[in-house]
């Protein structure tokens, strides 16, 4: 999109909610149509590189730490001893990098449907891919829905669903059937965490139905954690945890005496994120 002074902007229009988010760009670095989706990469003036899939902003170099840290550390500090993690989607590898910061992890598998997302992340977001050669990391390219159907019962500690919005190939990742398969694949302290869109825009349409579907699939406990995310519609995003055991308590002293570096996550942020906005309960 061009303004009169010839400055170029990338704009994601959120038609349904009458809003938009824009980044001023220097140039488009790449564009391709894969068998699954259209991927674009831009160089922005202030947010580093920007990845867009099917017109929706996926991440920027500058603010992805918020999302990747909240998609991984709360769940990893909630499980008493996480060793085996599967990331469904997450092709940019940022969540994988955060997961591997935890020494207890023995195996972290990323199941991404579109290999091109990962190959482009290696090229344009190399800092997110720096743990891809860790001996505990495995990259598998295939459909996460099918992968979870075939998973060995009780073989996982944590499932992280780092997917696109619930349309196209990701639609089936937001269903009771999928959560049932996750429940079967998880051990007794197992939990799932899933990106659950904007608390402001999608509470009724996505967050609440997701929590109900997770509960119907057998997860007794759910908790939606809001966090700021400047590059997504409304600037406010969320991750929903669902556990066989409580997801409201976590290993606070391990989170406090964290041996690795984070930019956003810490014990107090985790504790704060467990406090749900008043309007969540009102809509019950
Ligand atoms: N942070 C992002 C967001 O919320 O917009 C998500 C980033 S990550 C790039 C999302 C990935 O999920 C995409 O690379 C997409 O290919 C992948 N994906 C979508 N459906 C999938 C499925 N059924 N199985 C595995 N990966 C899937």
PDB file of N, CA and C in Angstrom, residues 70 264-274:
ATOM      1  N   UNK A  70       5.926 -16.700  25.740  1.00  0.00           N
ATOM      2  CA  UNK A  70       4.661 -17.057  26.418  1.00  0.00           C
ATOM      3  C   UNK A  70       4.081 -18.374  25.901  1.00  0.00           C
ATOM      4  N   UNK A 264      11.031 -11.263  28.134  1.00  0.00           N
ATOM      5  CA  UNK A 264       9.719 -10.907  28.690  1.00  0.00           C
ATOM      6  C   UNK A 264       9.359 -11.789  29.876  1.00  0.00           C
ATOM      7  N   UNK A 265       9.495 -13.080  29.691  1.00  0.00           N
ATOM      8  CA  UNK A 265       9.033 -14.023  30.719  1.00  0.00           C
ATOM      9  C   UNK A 265       9.865 -13.928  31.991  1.00  0.00           C
ATOM     10  N   UNK A 266       9.201 -13.904  33.125  1.00  0.00           N
ATOM     11  CA  UNK A 266       9.836 -14.164  34.412  1.00  0.00           C
ATOM     12  C   UNK A 266       8.733 -14.657  35.357  1.00  0.00           C
ATOM     13  N   UNK A 267       9.098 -14.960  36.586  1.00  0.00           N
ATOM     14  CA  UNK A 267       8.122 -15.534  37.509  1.00  0.00           C
ATOM     15  C   UNK A 267       6.898 -14.628  37.680  1.00  0.00           C
ATOM     16  N   UNK A 268       7.153 -13.325  37.840  1.00  0.00           N
ATOM     17  CA  UNK A 268       6.038 -12.401  38.100  1.00  0.00           C
ATOM     18  C   UNK A 268       5.135 -12.249  36.869  1.00  0.00           C
ATOM     19  N   UNK A 269       5.741 -12.244  35.690  1.00  0.00           N
ATOM     20  CA  UNK A 269       4.938 -12.171  34.450  1.00  0.00           C
ATOM     21  C   UNK A 269       4.044 -13.414  34.356  1.00  0.00           C
ATOM     22  N   UNK A 270       4.619 -14.567  34.691  1.00  0.00           N
ATOM     23  CA  UNK A 270       3.847 -15.820  34.653  1.00  0.00           C
ATOM     24  C   UNK A 270       2.665 -15.735  35.619  1.00  0.00           C
ATOM     25  N   UNK A 271       2.976 -15.296  36.829  1.00  0.00           N
ATOM     26  CA  UNK A 271       1.920 -15.192  37.835  1.00  0.00           C
ATOM     27  C   UNK A 271       0.826 -14.218  37.368  1.00  0.00           C
ATOM     28  N   UNK A 272       1.251 -13.079  36.829  1.00  0.00           N
ATOM     29  CA  UNK A 272       0.299 -12.070  36.351  1.00  0.00           C
ATOM     30  C   UNK A 272      -0.557 -12.598  35.206  1.00  0.00           C
ATOM     31  N   UNK A 273       0.060 -13.395  34.324  1.00  0.00           N
ATOM     32  CA  UNK A 273      -0.663 -13.906  33.149  1.00  0.00           C
ATOM     33  C   UNK A 273      -1.749 -14.898  33.545  1.00  0.00           C
ATOM     34  N   UNK A 274      -1.625 -15.466  34.757  1.00  0.00           N
ATOM     35  CA  UNK A 274      -2.656 -16.416  35.216  1.00  0.00           C
ATOM     36  C   UNK A 274      -3.916 -15.702  35.704  1.00  0.00           C
TER      37      UNK A 274
END
